Coordinates of C-alpha atoms in Angstrom, one line a residue:
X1 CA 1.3 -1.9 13.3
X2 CA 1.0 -5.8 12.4
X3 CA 2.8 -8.2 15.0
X4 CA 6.3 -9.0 14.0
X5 CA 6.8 -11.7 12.0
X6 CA 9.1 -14.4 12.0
X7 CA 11.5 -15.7 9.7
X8 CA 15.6 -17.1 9.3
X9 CA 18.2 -14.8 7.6
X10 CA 20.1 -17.3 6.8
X11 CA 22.8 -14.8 5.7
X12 CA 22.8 -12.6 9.1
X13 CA 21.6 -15.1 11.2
X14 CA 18.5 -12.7 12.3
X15 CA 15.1 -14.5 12.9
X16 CA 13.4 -11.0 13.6
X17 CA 12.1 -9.1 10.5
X18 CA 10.1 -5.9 10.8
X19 CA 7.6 -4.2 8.2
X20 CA 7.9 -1.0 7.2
X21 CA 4.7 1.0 5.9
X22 CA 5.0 4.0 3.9
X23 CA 1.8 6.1 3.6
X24 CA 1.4 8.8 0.7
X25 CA -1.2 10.9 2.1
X26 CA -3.8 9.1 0.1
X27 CA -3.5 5.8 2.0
X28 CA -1.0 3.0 2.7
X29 CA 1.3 3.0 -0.9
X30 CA 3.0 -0.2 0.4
X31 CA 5.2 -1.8 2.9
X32 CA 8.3 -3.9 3.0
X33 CA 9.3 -6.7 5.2
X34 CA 13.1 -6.0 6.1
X35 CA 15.0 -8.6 8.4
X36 CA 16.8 -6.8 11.7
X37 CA 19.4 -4.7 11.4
X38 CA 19.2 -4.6 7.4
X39 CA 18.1 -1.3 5.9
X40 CA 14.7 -1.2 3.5
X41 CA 14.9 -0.7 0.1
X42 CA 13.6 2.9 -1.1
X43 CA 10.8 2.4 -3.4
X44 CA 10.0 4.2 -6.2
X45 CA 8.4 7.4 -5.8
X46 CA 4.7 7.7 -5.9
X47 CA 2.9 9.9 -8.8
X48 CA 0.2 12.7 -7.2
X49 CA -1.3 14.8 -9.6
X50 CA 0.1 18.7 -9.2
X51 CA 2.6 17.9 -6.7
X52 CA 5.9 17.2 -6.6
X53 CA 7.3 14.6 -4.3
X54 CA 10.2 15.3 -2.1
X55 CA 11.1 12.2 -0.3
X56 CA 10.3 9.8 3.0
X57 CA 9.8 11.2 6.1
X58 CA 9.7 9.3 9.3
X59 CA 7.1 12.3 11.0
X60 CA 4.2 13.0 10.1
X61 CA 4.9 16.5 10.6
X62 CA 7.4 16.1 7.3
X63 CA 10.3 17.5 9.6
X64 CA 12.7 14.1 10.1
X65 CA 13.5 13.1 6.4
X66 CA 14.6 9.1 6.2
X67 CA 18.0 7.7 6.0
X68 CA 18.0 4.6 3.8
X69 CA 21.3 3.6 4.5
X70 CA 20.0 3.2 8.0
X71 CA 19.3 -0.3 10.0
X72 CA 15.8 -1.1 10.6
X73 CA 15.8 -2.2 14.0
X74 CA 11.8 -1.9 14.7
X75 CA 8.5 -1.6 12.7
X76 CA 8.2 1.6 11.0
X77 CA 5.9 4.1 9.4
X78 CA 7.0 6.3 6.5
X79 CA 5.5 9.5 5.2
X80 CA 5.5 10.9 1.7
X81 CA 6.5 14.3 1.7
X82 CA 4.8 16.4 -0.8
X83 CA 5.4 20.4 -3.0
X84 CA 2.7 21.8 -5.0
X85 CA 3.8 22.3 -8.2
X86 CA 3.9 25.6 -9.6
X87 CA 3.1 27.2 -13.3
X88 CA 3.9 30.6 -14.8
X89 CA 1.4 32.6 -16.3
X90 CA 3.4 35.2 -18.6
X91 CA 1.3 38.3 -19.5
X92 CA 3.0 39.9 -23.0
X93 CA 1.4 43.4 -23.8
X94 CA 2.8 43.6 -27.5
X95 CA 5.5 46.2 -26.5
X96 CA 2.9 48.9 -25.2
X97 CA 3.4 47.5 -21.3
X98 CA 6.1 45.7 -19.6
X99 CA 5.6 42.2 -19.7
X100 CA 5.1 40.2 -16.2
X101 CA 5.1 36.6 -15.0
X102 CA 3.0 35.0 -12.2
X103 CA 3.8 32.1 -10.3
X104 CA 0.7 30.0 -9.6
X105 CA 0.2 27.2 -7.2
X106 CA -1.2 24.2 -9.9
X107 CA -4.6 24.0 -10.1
X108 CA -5.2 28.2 -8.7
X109 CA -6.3 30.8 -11.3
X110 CA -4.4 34.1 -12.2
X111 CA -4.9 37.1 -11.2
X112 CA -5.9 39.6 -14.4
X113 CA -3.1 41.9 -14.2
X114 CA -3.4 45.8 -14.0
X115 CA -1.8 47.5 -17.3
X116 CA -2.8 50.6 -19.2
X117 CA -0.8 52.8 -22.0
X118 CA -1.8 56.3 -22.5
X119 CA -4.3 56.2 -25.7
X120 CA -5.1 52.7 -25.8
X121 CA -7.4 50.4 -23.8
X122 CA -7.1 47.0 -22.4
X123 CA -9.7 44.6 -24.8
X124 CA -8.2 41.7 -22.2
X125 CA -6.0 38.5 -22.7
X126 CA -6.0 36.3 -25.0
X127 CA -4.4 32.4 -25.7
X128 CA -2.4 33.3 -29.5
X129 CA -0.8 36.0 -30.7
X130 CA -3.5 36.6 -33.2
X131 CA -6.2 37.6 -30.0
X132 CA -9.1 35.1 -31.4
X133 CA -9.6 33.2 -27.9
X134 CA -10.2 35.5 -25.0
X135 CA -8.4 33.9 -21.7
X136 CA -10.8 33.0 -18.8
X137 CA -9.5 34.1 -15.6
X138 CA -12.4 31.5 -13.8
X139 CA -9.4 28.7 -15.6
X140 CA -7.6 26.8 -13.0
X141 CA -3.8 26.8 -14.2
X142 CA -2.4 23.6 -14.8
X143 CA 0.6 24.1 -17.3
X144 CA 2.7 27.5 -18.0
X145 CA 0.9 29.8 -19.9
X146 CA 1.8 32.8 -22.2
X147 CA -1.2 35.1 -22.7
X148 CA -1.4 38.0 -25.1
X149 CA -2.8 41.8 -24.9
X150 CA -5.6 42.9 -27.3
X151 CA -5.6 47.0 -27.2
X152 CA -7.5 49.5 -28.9
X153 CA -6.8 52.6 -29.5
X154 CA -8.8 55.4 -28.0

């Protein structure tokens, strides 16, 4: 932490001020110089890509979530707390198979699911109803999906 620094409050009378550091996992986001006994202002929340964020944390660990409302009485060190987003991957098999849904972590691929229909076989997924682009299961998922069966009959 950086050595206190000194100032007036002219309005609490305080000449100690503390700075307060929040980190988002990517490196220091910003800090804030608060005076004694005043609380710091909560910033506005950070952007990651894929993740959602779910507040300030005064652990590391994510475990103590922050009080703004509280007195800064010391220098402090705040931690963004972070969710991985999730997308659904919705597998329709034209009325032959039940349709299912996957929940994927963002940025993970879906799993191909296992459906069959006596007297047809499974040509595999596709992006449109029409069955012209044939889904790639290598694709990391970044948005909700619907995907479409191709069959054939036998």
């Amino acid at each position: 932490f950086p050595e206190q620094r000194l100032s007036m409050d002219f309005e609490t009378g305080s000449t100690t001020v503390y700075t307060v550091h929040f980190h988002t996992g990517s490196g220091p986001y910003r800090e804030e110089i608060v005076p004694a006994g005043r609380p710091v202002r909560e910033p506005i929340a950070p952007d990651r890509e894929g993740y959602d964020f779910t507040g300030w944390y005064r652990d590391e660990a994510l475990t103590q979530e922050y009080v703004f409302t509280a007195p800064v009485n010391c220098n402090i060190r705040l931690y963004a707390g972070w969710k991985r987003k999730s997308c659904y991957v919705r597998f329709l098999a034209g009325g032959l198979a039940d349709p299912t849904t996957q929940e994927i972590a963002y940025g993970s691929t879906a799993v191909e699911p296992d459906v069959s229909f006596p007297g047809y076989v499974l040509e595999g997924w596709y992006t449109e109803e029409t069955c012209v682009n044939r889904y790639n299961f290598n694709t990391k998922v970044v948005r909700n999906l619907l995907l479409y069966a191709k069959w054939k009959q036998r």
